[in-house]
Short mmCIF file of C-alpha atoms (C1' of nucleotides) in Angstrom, two decimals:
data_model
loop_
_atom_site.label_atom_id
_atom_site.label_comp_id
_atom_site.label_asym_id
_atom_site.label_seq_id
_atom_site.Cartn_x
_atom_site.Cartn_y
_atom_site.Cartn_z
CA MET P 191 -39.87 8.33 1.87
CA ASN P 192 -36.79 7.69 3.93
CA ILE P 193 -35.22 10.33 6.08
CA ASP P 194 -31.70 11.48 5.35
CA PRO P 195 -29.80 11.11 8.63
CA THR P 196 -27.39 13.85 7.64
CA GLU P 197 -30.34 16.20 7.55
CA LEU P 198 -31.30 15.55 11.12
CA ALA P 199 -27.84 15.44 12.67
CA PRO P 200 -25.46 17.39 10.47
CA SER P 201 -22.06 16.51 11.89
CA ALA P 202 -19.02 18.69 11.41
CA ARG P 203 -17.85 16.52 8.54
CA ASP P 204 -21.19 16.72 6.76
CA ARG P 205 -21.36 20.48 7.08
CA PHE P 206 -17.84 20.77 5.73
CA ASP P 207 -18.50 18.51 2.73
CA ARG P 208 -21.74 20.29 1.96
CA MET P 209 -20.20 23.74 1.99
CA HIS P 210 -17.13 22.62 0.10
CA SER P 211 -19.21 20.99 -2.61
CA GLU P 212 -21.58 23.95 -2.83
CA ILE P 213 -18.90 26.62 -3.14
CA ARG P 214 -16.93 24.50 -5.59
CA SER P 215 -20.02 24.16 -7.76
CA ARG P 216 -20.61 27.88 -7.69
CA ILE P 217 -17.04 28.50 -8.80
CA CYS P 218 -17.15 25.88 -11.56
CA LEU P 219 -20.56 26.96 -12.84
CA LEU P 220 -19.34 30.56 -12.92
CA ASP P 221 -21.71 31.84 -10.26
CA TYR P 222 -18.39 33.07 -8.90
CA ALA P 223 -16.40 34.03 -11.98
CA PRO P 224 -12.59 34.16 -11.88
CA GLY P 225 -11.47 37.26 -10.00
CA THR P 226 -14.57 37.40 -7.82
CA ARG P 227 -13.89 38.14 -4.19
CA LEU P 228 -15.44 35.71 -1.73
CA SER P 229 -16.40 37.44 1.49
CA GLU P 230 -15.72 35.15 4.43
CA GLU P 231 -18.20 37.03 6.54
CA ALA P 232 -20.97 36.94 3.93
CA LEU P 233 -20.52 33.25 3.19
CA ALA P 234 -20.36 32.40 6.88
CA ALA P 235 -23.61 34.28 7.43
CA GLU P 236 -25.25 32.52 4.49
CA PHE P 237 -24.38 29.08 5.84
CA GLY P 238 -25.30 30.12 9.35
CA ILE P 239 -21.87 29.54 10.87
CA SER P 240 -18.90 31.62 11.98
CA ARG P 241 -15.84 32.42 9.91
CA THR P 242 -13.74 29.69 11.51
CA PRO P 243 -15.31 26.60 9.90
CA LEU P 244 -15.85 28.49 6.67
CA ARG P 245 -12.17 29.34 6.50
CA ARG P 246 -11.48 25.64 6.71
CA VAL P 247 -13.43 25.19 3.48
CA LEU P 248 -11.56 28.05 1.82
CA VAL P 249 -8.21 26.56 2.84
CA ARG P 250 -9.23 23.31 1.16
CA LEU P 251 -10.34 25.13 -1.96
CA GLU P 252 -7.05 27.01 -1.98
CA GLY P 253 -5.25 23.66 -1.88
CA GLU P 254 -7.26 22.65 -4.94
CA GLY P 255 -6.21 25.84 -6.69
CA LEU P 256 -9.72 27.26 -7.01
CA VAL P 257 -9.28 30.27 -4.73
CA GLN P 258 -6.40 32.26 -3.33
CA SER P 259 -6.35 34.20 -0.09
CA VAL P 260 -4.29 37.37 0.31
CA HIS P 261 -3.77 38.81 3.77
CA GLY P 262 -5.55 42.11 4.21
CA VAL P 263 -7.03 42.06 0.72
CA GLY P 264 -9.45 39.19 0.25
CA THR P 265 -10.04 35.67 -1.01
CA PHE P 266 -10.39 35.55 -4.78
CA VAL P 267 -11.51 32.95 -7.29
CA THR P 268 -8.42 32.06 -9.31
CA ASP P 269 -8.02 32.60 -13.01
CA VAL P 270 -5.85 30.32 -15.13
CA LYS P 271 -3.28 31.73 -17.51
CA ILE P 272 -3.21 30.44 -21.06
CA ALA P 273 0.18 28.76 -20.55
CA GLU P 274 -0.96 26.73 -17.55
CA LEU P 275 -4.28 26.06 -19.25
CA THR P 276 -2.49 24.59 -22.25
CA GLN P 277 -0.34 22.36 -20.06
CA THR P 278 -3.36 21.19 -18.09
CA TYR P 279 -5.30 20.31 -21.22
CA GLN P 280 -2.33 18.37 -22.63
CA LEU P 281 -2.30 16.42 -19.41
CA ARG P 282 -6.06 15.89 -19.38
CA LEU P 283 -5.85 14.35 -22.83
CA GLU P 284 -3.47 11.68 -21.66
CA LEU P 285 -5.39 11.08 -18.46
CA ALA P 286 -8.68 10.71 -20.32
CA GLU P 287 -7.12 7.97 -22.39
CA LEU P 288 -5.71 6.38 -19.25
CA THR P 289 -9.20 6.03 -17.79
CA GLY P 290 -9.88 3.60 -20.64
CA LYS P 291 -6.83 1.56 -19.70
CA LEU P 292 -6.51 1.54 -15.92
CA GLY P 293 -9.30 -0.36 -14.22
CA ALA P 294 -11.89 0.31 -16.89
CA VAL P 295 -15.27 -1.28 -16.20
CA ALA P 296 -18.48 -1.43 -18.22
CA PRO P 297 -21.45 0.56 -16.89
CA ASP P 298 -23.83 -1.25 -14.55
CA ALA P 299 -27.62 -0.90 -14.69
CA THR P 300 -27.62 2.21 -12.50
CA LEU P 301 -24.99 3.97 -14.56
CA TRP P 302 -26.79 3.06 -17.79
CA GLN P 303 -29.93 4.68 -16.47
CA GLU P 304 -27.94 7.75 -15.49
CA LEU P 305 -26.27 7.95 -18.90
CA ARG P 306 -29.60 7.67 -20.72
CA ALA P 307 -31.00 10.47 -18.58
CA LEU P 308 -27.97 12.62 -19.39
CA SER P 309 -28.44 11.88 -23.07
CA ALA P 310 -32.06 13.00 -22.82
CA ARG P 311 -31.03 16.24 -21.15
CA SER P 312 -28.55 16.79 -23.96
CA LYS P 313 -31.25 16.31 -26.60
CA ALA P 314 -33.48 18.75 -24.77
CA LEU P 315 -30.74 21.37 -24.80
CA LEU P 316 -30.45 21.11 -28.59
CA THR P 317 -33.85 22.71 -29.12
CA ASP P 318 -33.56 25.09 -26.20
CA PRO P 319 -29.93 26.08 -25.52
CA ASP P 320 -29.29 27.46 -22.05
CA ALA P 321 -25.86 28.37 -20.77
CA ARG P 322 -26.42 27.42 -17.17
CA ARG P 323 -28.10 24.08 -17.90
CA PHE P 324 -25.34 23.31 -20.39
CA ALA P 325 -22.71 23.91 -17.73
CA GLU P 326 -24.51 21.64 -15.28
CA LEU P 327 -25.01 18.89 -17.84
CA ASN P 328 -21.39 19.06 -18.92
CA MET P 329 -20.25 18.61 -15.35
CA ASP P 330 -22.72 15.81 -14.59
CA PHE P 331 -21.70 13.93 -17.71
CA PHE P 332 -18.02 14.20 -16.90
CA ILE P 333 -18.58 12.95 -13.36
CA ALA P 334 -20.68 10.07 -14.69
CA LEU P 335 -17.95 9.00 -17.11
CA LEU P 336 -15.44 8.86 -14.28
CA LYS P 337 -17.40 5.92 -12.92
CA LEU P 338 -16.07 3.90 -15.85
CA THR P 339 -12.72 3.53 -14.13
CA THR P 340 -12.14 1.94 -10.74
CA ASN P 341 -8.78 3.62 -10.27
CA GLU P 342 -9.62 6.04 -7.47
CA PRO P 343 -6.46 8.16 -7.58
CA LEU P 344 -6.93 8.62 -11.32
CA LYS P 345 -10.54 9.62 -10.73
CA ASP P 346 -9.53 12.20 -8.15
CA ILE P 347 -6.94 13.74 -10.42
CA CYS P 348 -9.23 13.90 -13.45
CA GLU P 349 -11.94 15.49 -11.37
CA ARG P 350 -9.51 17.97 -9.89
CA LEU P 351 -8.16 19.05 -13.27
CA TYR P 352 -11.68 19.26 -14.68
CA PHE P 353 -12.80 21.64 -11.93
CA LYS P 354 -9.67 23.67 -12.39
CA THR P 355 -9.93 24.21 -16.14
CA THR P 356 -13.47 23.67 -17.40
CA ARG P 357 -14.76 26.85 -15.77
CA ILE P 358 -12.28 28.82 -17.90
CA TRP P 359 -13.56 27.09 -21.02
CA LEU P 360 -17.14 27.75 -19.92
CA LYS P 361 -16.34 31.41 -19.45
CA SER P 362 -15.37 31.72 -23.10
CA VAL P 363 -18.47 29.80 -24.18
CA PHE P 364 -20.73 32.02 -22.08
CA ALA P 365 -19.23 35.08 -23.74
CA SER P 366 -21.25 34.62 -26.97
CA LYS P 367 -24.61 32.99 -27.62
CA ILE P 368 -23.62 31.75 -31.07
CA ASP P 369 -20.82 29.60 -29.75
CA LEU P 370 -23.17 28.14 -27.18
CA ALA P 371 -25.39 26.57 -29.86
CA ASP P 372 -22.30 25.14 -31.52
CA GLU P 373 -20.93 23.77 -28.27
CA VAL P 374 -24.25 22.19 -27.35
CA ASP P 375 -24.37 20.53 -30.75
CA VAL P 376 -20.82 19.22 -30.44
CA PHE P 377 -21.47 18.07 -26.90
CA ASP P 378 -24.57 16.14 -27.91
CA ARG P 379 -22.57 14.33 -30.55
CA GLU P 380 -19.91 13.49 -27.98
CA VAL P 381 -22.54 12.02 -25.68
CA HIS P 382 -24.04 10.07 -28.55
CA ASP P 383 -20.69 8.70 -29.76
CA ILE P 384 -19.51 7.72 -26.31
CA LEU P 385 -22.79 5.93 -25.54
CA ARG P 386 -22.49 4.05 -28.83
CA ALA P 387 -18.97 2.93 -27.93
CA LEU P 388 -20.12 1.83 -24.51
CA GLU P 389 -23.05 -0.09 -25.99
CA ILE P 390 -20.69 -2.30 -27.96
CA GLY P 391 -18.47 -2.63 -24.91
CA ASP P 392 -15.47 -0.77 -26.31
CA LEU P 393 -14.31 1.17 -23.28
CA HIS P 394 -11.04 2.19 -24.86
CA ALA P 395 -12.87 3.72 -27.81
CA ALA P 396 -15.07 5.66 -25.42
CA SER P 397 -12.03 7.14 -23.71
CA LEU P 398 -10.47 8.01 -27.07
CA ILE P 399 -13.62 9.83 -28.15
CA GLN P 400 -13.56 11.77 -24.91
CA ARG P 401 -9.91 12.56 -25.44
CA ALA P 402 -10.62 13.85 -28.92
CA HIS P 403 -13.42 16.09 -27.71
CA ILE P 404 -11.32 17.54 -24.89
CA SER P 405 -8.65 18.34 -27.42
CA MET P 406 -11.04 19.91 -29.91
CA SER P 407 -12.95 21.96 -27.35
CA PHE P 408 -9.66 23.42 -26.13
CA GLU P 409 -8.71 24.25 -29.70
CA ARG P 410 -12.03 25.99 -30.29
CA MET P 411 -11.52 27.99 -27.13
CA ARG P 412 -7.99 29.04 -28.13
CA ARG P 413 -9.24 30.33 -31.46
CA GLY P 414 -12.23 32.04 -29.90
CA THR P 415 -10.00 33.90 -27.48
CA MET D 43 26.61 36.17 2.89
CA ASN D 44 23.17 37.41 1.96
CA ILE D 45 20.36 37.62 4.43
CA ASP D 46 17.22 35.61 3.87
CA PRO D 47 14.37 38.13 3.93
CA THR D 48 11.93 35.47 5.07
CA GLU D 49 14.06 35.10 8.19
CA LEU D 50 13.69 38.72 9.14
CA ALA D 51 10.04 39.23 8.26
CA PRO D 52 8.28 35.88 8.28
CA SER D 53 4.92 36.68 6.77
CA ALA D 54 1.86 34.52 7.34
CA ARG D 55 2.40 32.83 4.00
CA ASP D 56 6.03 32.01 4.76
CA ARG D 57 5.19 30.55 8.15
CA PHE D 58 2.47 28.45 6.59
CA ASP D 59 4.71 27.11 3.82
CA ARG D 60 7.49 26.39 6.27
CA MET D 61 5.29 24.41 8.65
CA HIS D 62 3.53 22.59 5.85
CA SER D 63 6.80 21.55 4.25
CA GLU D 64 8.30 20.55 7.58
CA ILE D 65 5.40 18.40 8.73
CA ARG D 66 5.05 16.84 5.28
CA SER D 67 8.72 15.89 5.36
CA ARG D 68 8.34 14.33 8.78
CA ILE D 69 5.42 12.26 7.55
CA CYS D 70 7.15 11.16 4.36
CA LEU D 71 10.45 10.37 6.09
CA LEU D 72 8.54 8.34 8.67
CA ASP D 73 9.36 10.56 11.63
CA TYR D 74 5.59 10.37 11.93
CA ALA D 75 4.73 6.82 10.87
CA PRO D 76 1.26 5.96 9.57
CA GLY D 77 -1.19 5.82 12.46
CA THR D 78 0.73 8.34 14.56
CA ARG D 79 -1.43 10.94 16.27
CA LEU D 80 -0.38 14.52 15.66
CA SER D 81 -1.16 16.69 18.68
CA GLU D 82 -2.32 20.10 17.53
CA GLU D 83 -1.35 21.60 20.85
CA ALA D 84 2.13 20.06 20.88
CA LEU D 85 2.89 21.06 17.29
CA ALA D 86 1.55 24.57 17.85
CA ALA D 87 3.82 24.91 20.89
CA GLU D 88 6.81 23.62 18.94
CA PHE D 89 6.35 26.17 16.16
CA GLY D 90 5.59 28.90 18.68
CA ILE D 91 2.10 29.67 17.41
CA SER D 92 -1.46 28.96 18.46
CA ARG D 93 -3.62 26.08 17.26
CA THR D 94 -5.47 28.22 14.72
CA PRO D 95 -2.74 28.65 12.09
CA LEU D 96 -1.47 25.15 12.74
CA ARG D 97 -4.90 23.75 12.02
CA ARG D 98 -4.74 25.49 8.69
CA VAL D 99 -1.67 23.41 7.87
CA LEU D 100 -3.39 20.22 8.99
CA VAL D 101 -6.42 20.99 6.83
CA ARG D 102 -4.13 21.33 3.83
CA LEU D 103 -2.37 18.07 4.66
CA GLU D 104 -5.76 16.40 5.00
CA GLY D 105 -6.61 17.64 1.52
CA GLU D 106 -3.43 16.00 0.30
CA GLY D 107 -4.45 12.76 1.97
CA LEU D 108 -1.52 12.66 4.39
CA VAL D 109 -3.48 13.07 7.62
CA GLN D 110 -7.06 12.65 8.73
CA SER D 111 -8.78 14.48 11.56
CA VAL D 112 -11.53 12.86 13.61
CA HIS D 113 -13.63 15.01 15.91
CA GLY D 114 -13.01 14.20 19.53
CA VAL D 115 -10.34 11.62 18.78
CA GLY D 116 -7.33 13.16 17.09
CA THR D 117 -5.48 13.88 13.86
CA PHE D 118 -3.72 10.82 12.51
CA VAL D 119 -1.16 10.16 9.81
CA THR D 120 -2.94 8.13 7.16
CA ASP D 121 -2.05 4.64 6.12
CA VAL D 122 -2.67 3.41 2.59
CA LYS D 123 -4.41 0.12 1.96
CA ILE D 124 -2.84 -2.32 -0.47
CA ALA D 125 -5.66 -1.90 -2.98
CA GLU D 126 -5.29 1.88 -3.19
CA LEU D 127 -1.51 1.52 -3.13
CA THR D 128 -1.67 -0.78 -6.16
CA GLN D 129 -3.88 1.63 -8.06
CA THR D 130 -1.64 4.54 -7.21
CA TYR D 131 1.47 2.75 -8.37
CA GLN D 132 -0.21 1.76 -11.64
CA LEU D 133 -0.97 5.41 -12.15
CA ARG D 134 2.51 6.56 -11.17
CA LEU D 135 3.98 4.28 -13.82
CA GLU D 136 2.03 5.98 -16.56
CA LEU D 137 2.70 9.44 -15.20
CA ALA D 138 6.43 8.79 -14.95
CA GLU D 139 6.46 7.94 -18.62
CA LEU D 140 4.38 11.03 -19.37
CA THR D 141 7.06 13.25 -17.82
CA GLY D 142 9.29 12.11 -20.68
CA LYS D 143 6.69 13.16 -23.22
CA LEU D 144 4.99 16.32 -21.99
CA GLY D 145 7.30 19.30 -21.97
CA ALA D 146 10.46 17.32 -21.38
CA VAL D 147 13.61 19.45 -21.21
CA ALA D 148 17.28 18.54 -20.85
CA PRO D 149 18.97 19.45 -17.55
CA ASP D 150 20.64 22.84 -17.35
CA ALA D 151 23.99 23.45 -15.68
CA THR D 152 22.45 23.87 -12.24
CA LEU D 153 20.47 20.66 -12.49
CA TRP D 154 23.50 18.75 -13.75
CA GLN D 155 25.43 19.88 -10.72
CA GLU D 156 22.58 18.80 -8.49
CA LEU D 157 22.31 15.41 -10.17
CA ARG D 158 26.05 14.76 -9.82
CA ALA D 159 25.84 15.62 -6.13
CA LEU D 160 22.92 13.22 -5.74
CA SER D 161 24.90 10.52 -7.53
CA ALA D 162 27.79 11.07 -5.11
CA ARG D 163 25.46 10.73 -2.13
CA SER D 164 24.17 7.51 -3.63
CA LYS D 165 27.68 6.10 -3.97
CA ALA D 166 28.43 7.05 -0.38
CA LEU D 167 25.35 5.16 0.80
CA LEU D 168 26.59 1.98 -0.92
CA THR D 169 29.45 1.58 1.54
CA ASP D 170 27.54 2.91 4.52
CA PRO D 171 23.79 2.18 4.25
CA ASP D 172 21.60 4.33 6.45
CA ALA D 173 17.83 4.20 6.40
CA ARG D 174 17.22 7.86 7.09
CA ARG D 175 19.79 9.16 4.63
CA PHE D 176 18.41 6.77 2.03
CA ALA D 177 14.92 8.13 2.51
CA GLU D 178 16.14 11.71 2.14
CA LEU D 179 18.21 10.92 -0.93
CA ASN D 180 15.33 9.06 -2.55
CA MET D 181 13.07 12.07 -2.07
CA ASP D 182 15.66 14.58 -3.24
CA PHE D 183 16.36 12.56 -6.37
CA PHE D 184 12.69 12.27 -7.23
CA ILE D 185 12.16 16.00 -6.80
CA ALA D 186 15.22 16.71 -8.95
CA LEU D 187 13.94 14.49 -11.77
CA LEU D 188 10.66 16.39 -11.80
CA LYS D 189 12.60 19.39 -13.09
CA LEU D 190 12.97 17.50 -16.36
CA THR D 191 9.40 18.36 -17.31
CA THR D 192 8.00 21.86 -17.66
CA ASN D 193 4.41 20.70 -17.31
CA GLU D 194 3.55 22.15 -13.91
CA PRO D 195 0.25 20.32 -13.34
CA LEU D 196 1.97 17.03 -14.12
CA LYS D 197 4.76 17.91 -11.69
CA ASP D 198 2.27 18.68 -8.94
CA ILE D 199 0.44 15.41 -9.43
CA CYS D 200 3.59 13.29 -9.53
CA GLU D 201 4.87 14.97 -6.40
CA ARG D 202 1.55 14.50 -4.67
CA LEU D 203 1.36 10.81 -5.47
CA TYR D 204 4.98 10.32 -4.48
CA PHE D 205 4.40 11.82 -1.03
CA LYS D 206 1.28 9.76 -0.65
CA THR D 207 2.81 6.35 -1.45
CA THR D 208 6.58 6.36 -1.04
CA ARG D 209 6.37 6.56 2.74
CA ILE D 210 4.49 3.26 2.71
CA TRP D 211 7.21 1.70 0.59
CA LEU D 212 9.84 3.17 2.90
CA LYS D 213 8.08 1.66 5.88
CA SER D 214 8.50 -1.82 4.46
CA VAL D 215 12.14 -1.10 3.61
CA PHE D 216 12.85 0.16 7.11
CA ALA D 217 11.40 -3.04 8.54
CA SER D 218 14.50 -5.11 7.73
CA LYS D 219 18.15 -4.13 7.40
CA ILE D 220 18.85 -6.70 4.70
CA ASP D 221 16.37 -5.22 2.29
CA LEU D 222 17.87 -1.79 2.88
CA ALA D 223 21.21 -2.83 1.39
CA ASP D 224 19.41 -4.29 -1.59
CA GLU D 225 17.31 -1.21 -2.10
CA VAL D 226 20.31 1.09 -1.86
CA ASP D 227 22.06 -1.01 -4.46
CA VAL D 228 19.09 -0.97 -6.81
CA PHE D 229 18.62 2.74 -6.26
CA ASP D 230 22.23 3.51 -7.11
CA ARG D 231 21.85 1.62 -10.37
CA GLU D 232 18.70 3.60 -11.13
CA VAL D 233 20.55 6.86 -10.57
CA HIS D 234 23.43 5.67 -12.72
CA ASP D 235 21.20 4.50 -15.58
CA ILE D 236 19.09 7.63 -15.61
CA LEU D 237 22.15 9.87 -15.63
CA ARG D 238 23.56 7.88 -18.55
CA ALA D 239 20.33 8.33 -20.48
CA LEU D 240 20.34 12.04 -19.75
CA GLU D 241 23.97 12.36 -20.83
CA ILE D 242 23.12 11.16 -24.32
CA GLY D 243 20.05 13.40 -24.31
CA ASP D 244 17.45 10.62 -24.37
CA LEU D 245 14.82 12.03 -22.04
CA HIS D 246 12.25 9.44 -22.98
CA ALA D 247 14.63 6.63 -22.07
CA ALA D 248 15.26 8.29 -18.71
CA SER D 249 11.54 8.35 -17.96
CA LEU D 250 11.20 4.71 -19.03
CA ILE D 251 13.99 3.69 -16.69
CA GLN D 252 12.27 5.53 -13.88
CA ARG D 253 9.02 3.84 -14.77
CA ALA D 254 10.66 0.43 -14.67
CA HIS D 255 12.18 1.09 -11.26
CA ILE D 256 8.91 2.32 -9.80
CA SER D 257 7.27 -0.85 -11.04
CA MET D 258 9.97 -3.13 -9.69
CA SER D 259 10.24 -1.46 -6.31
CA PHE D 260 6.50 -1.86 -5.86
CA GLU D 261 6.77 -5.52 -6.80
CA ARG D 262 9.57 -6.05 -4.27
CA MET D 263 7.44 -4.39 -1.62
CA ARG D 264 4.44 -6.57 -2.42
CA ARG D 265 6.50 -9.73 -2.06
CA GLY D 266 8.19 -8.48 1.10
CA THR D 267 4.83 -7.80 2.71
"C1'" DC E 126 -18.30 -11.82 38.93
"C1'" DC E 127 -20.22 -9.44 35.00
"C1'" DG E 128 -22.58 -5.84 32.53
"C1'" DT E 129 -24.33 -1.34 32.21
"C1'" DA E 130 -24.85 3.50 33.08
"C1'" DC E 131 -22.47 7.55 33.83
"C1'" DA E 132 -19.11 10.84 34.84
"C1'" DA E 133 -14.36 12.37 33.93
"C1'" DT E 134 -10.95 13.28 30.55
"C1'" DG E 135 -8.82 14.87 26.50
"C1'" DA E 136 -9.19 15.50 21.73
"C1'" DT E 137 -10.94 18.34 17.67
"C1'" DG E 138 -14.58 21.85 16.18
"C1'" DT E 139 -16.54 26.57 16.79
"C1'" DG E 140 -17.39 31.46 18.11
"C1'" DT E 141 -15.48 35.83 19.09
"C1'" DA E 142 -12.34 39.57 19.81
"C1'" DC E 143 -8.34 41.51 18.31
"C1'" DA E 144 -3.87 42.08 15.50
"C1'" DA E 145 -1.64 42.61 11.03
"C1'" DC E 146 -1.88 44.08 6.65
"C1'" DA E 147 -3.16 46.50 2.22
"C1'" DA E 148 -5.83 49.61 -0.34
"C1'" DA E 149 -8.63 53.77 -0.48
"C1'" DT E 150 -9.15 58.42 1.16
"C1'" DG E 151 -8.27 62.84 2.38
"C1'" DA E 152 -5.63 66.88 3.47
"C1'" DA E 153 -1.33 69.25 3.60
"C1'" DG E 154 2.64 70.90 1.13
"C1'" DC E 155 5.02 72.11 -3.03
"C1'" DG M 105 -2.81 70.87 -10.07
"C1'" DC M 106 0.05 67.28 -8.50
"C1'" DT M 107 2.52 64.67 -5.21
"C1'" DT M 108 3.03 62.87 -0.76
"C1'" DC M 109 1.93 61.02 3.46
"C1'" DA M 110 -0.92 60.21 7.43
"C1'" DT M 111 -5.46 58.35 8.32
"C1'" DT M 112 -9.33 55.58 7.74
"C1'" DT M 113 -11.59 51.48 6.34
"C1'" DG M 114 -12.13 46.84 5.41
"C1'" DT M 115 -10.03 42.39 4.84
"C1'" DT M 116 -7.58 38.15 6.20
"C1'" DG M 117 -4.64 36.12 10.07
"C1'" DT M 118 -4.19 34.89 15.03
"C1'" DA M 119 -5.16 33.94 19.87
"C1'" DC M 120 -8.03 32.19 23.25
"C1'" DA M 121 -12.12 30.48 25.52
"C1'" DC M 122 -15.69 27.38 25.06
"C1'" DA M 123 -18.71 23.67 22.76
"C1'" DT M 124 -18.98 19.09 21.07
"C1'" DC M 125 -17.66 14.53 20.54
"C1'" DA M 126 -15.43 9.98 21.62
"C1'" DT M 127 -13.01 7.29 24.72
"C1'" DT M 128 -12.06 5.52 29.22
"C1'" DG M 129 -12.38 4.48 33.78
"C1'" DT M 130 -15.45 3.72 37.63
"C1'" DA M 131 -19.18 2.82 40.49
"C1'" DC M 132 -23.48 0.72 40.87
"C1'" DG M 133 -26.87 -3.01 40.29
"C1'" DG M 134 -27.78 -7.60 38.81
#
DNA sequence: CCGTACAATGATGTGTACAACAAATGAAGC
DNA sequence: GCTTCATTTGTTGTACACATCATTGTACGG
C-alpha cells in the first residue's frame, strides 16, 4: 500500500482543496440545505484551523454561487429561484449536447470500469432505494460522464452548473419517498441507455440521451413543486 | 446632480466589488500583462486598506482563473496556453450563437443609445487607432451585446470566458501596430453588421455574425503567433 | 574554480484581537 | 397592551503580527 504524500505533508493548497471539496459536497448532497447558516467558527474548529483560511474557502464558494455572506448576519447556503433555475436548465440542455460535439472521446479502460461500477450501484438502488446513496450516485455518474469530453472549459462550466442546480432538484426529490423510487427507476434507465450508446461508439447519441433526461427531470420537478 | 450613496457610505460589499472590478479591468486591458506579479501589500496600500480584504479579492480572481497565488513566491496574472485557448474559443463560438437562441430580446431605447455611442467610438478609432481605446471599446461592446439575452447564467459564463481569453488576444494585437489597424477595421465592420442585423430585428443573425468574428479573430491570432 | 550548504530576504498563509454591523431583547413611555 | 428605542448578543469584516515557504546570495570546502 502506497502512502499518500498529501496525507503526510498537507500543504496550504491541499488543505484548501480538501475543505472546498468537502463543504461543496455537503451543500450539494443537502447535508447543508439551502438557507442553512454555515458558522465560520464551527467549521474552522471542525477542520482544526482558524477562521482565516476557512474564510478563503467560503469566498471561493461564494464566487461559485453556492453560499452568500452577509455582514453581521451570517454565511448562508444559497437557494435558487424558479426563474433562474429554469434558465440554468435551458442552458444545461445545450451544454450537455455540446459535450458530445466538442472534443468528445470514447471511454478508456479505466472509465469503462468506472461506468460499469456505477451501473451496478444503480441496479442495487433499484431494490433498495436510499435518498442519500441516490444523491451520491447521481453526482458520481455526472462527473464520470464529463470525462467523455476533453474540452476543459466546457467541463468546468457543466460541473459548476450541475452543483448549482442539482441540489435544488434533489431537495424536491427528497421531499417524498414515492418520487424517489420513480427517480431511481428513471435514473437507472438513463445509465443503461447511455452505456448502450457508448458501447456502440455513438458519443453524440449519449449526449442527446443525457440532454433528454436533464430536460425531463426538470419537468418532473416543476410539476412536483 | 444626485449623490452616489456608495460614495458616502462605502460598505464592505461595495469596496469589494469596486476593487474586484478595477483589478479585473487592469488585467483584461493588459495594465497587468500575463505573468505580472501583483503585490498584495502594494495593492492594499493603493486602495487604502489592509491585506486581508484585498486577499479576498485575489481569491475571487483566482476562482475566475485570472490570477494564481503561490505560497512564498507571489500572486501572478495567469497566462493561457494555446491548447486551452483553442478549447475556450471553440466553446465561445457555440455560446455566442446560444445567446441568439436562449432568451434573446431586442434592444430597448437605452441599449440602442448605448450601441450608437459605441458605433461612434468605433468610427473615431478608424481615423485614429489607439491600442488602449480599442481594448476598452472591444470590452464595452461585448458587455453591451450580452444585454441581448435574458439568460443570466449564460451571460455570466460568456463574460467569464471573455475576460479569460480576450486579454490573450489583445496581447498579440498590441504586439504590432500594423495588426492594430487591421483589427480596428475588422471590428468596425463587426459593429456595423451587428447593428444592421439588430435594426431589422434578426437577433439570431446578430449572434451568428458575432460568432463568425470570434472565430476569425482567433484564426488571425493563431497565424500571427 | 566549482559545487554545496546555509543563512538572509521577501513573498503568501495563518492566528488572533478588535471593529462594524444586524437582529434579538428588554424596559420605558404612551 | 402596544410601540419605541436603547442595549445586548452574536455574526462577518478588518487590521496586524507572526509562521511558513521559496528564492537568492554568500561563504565555505573540495
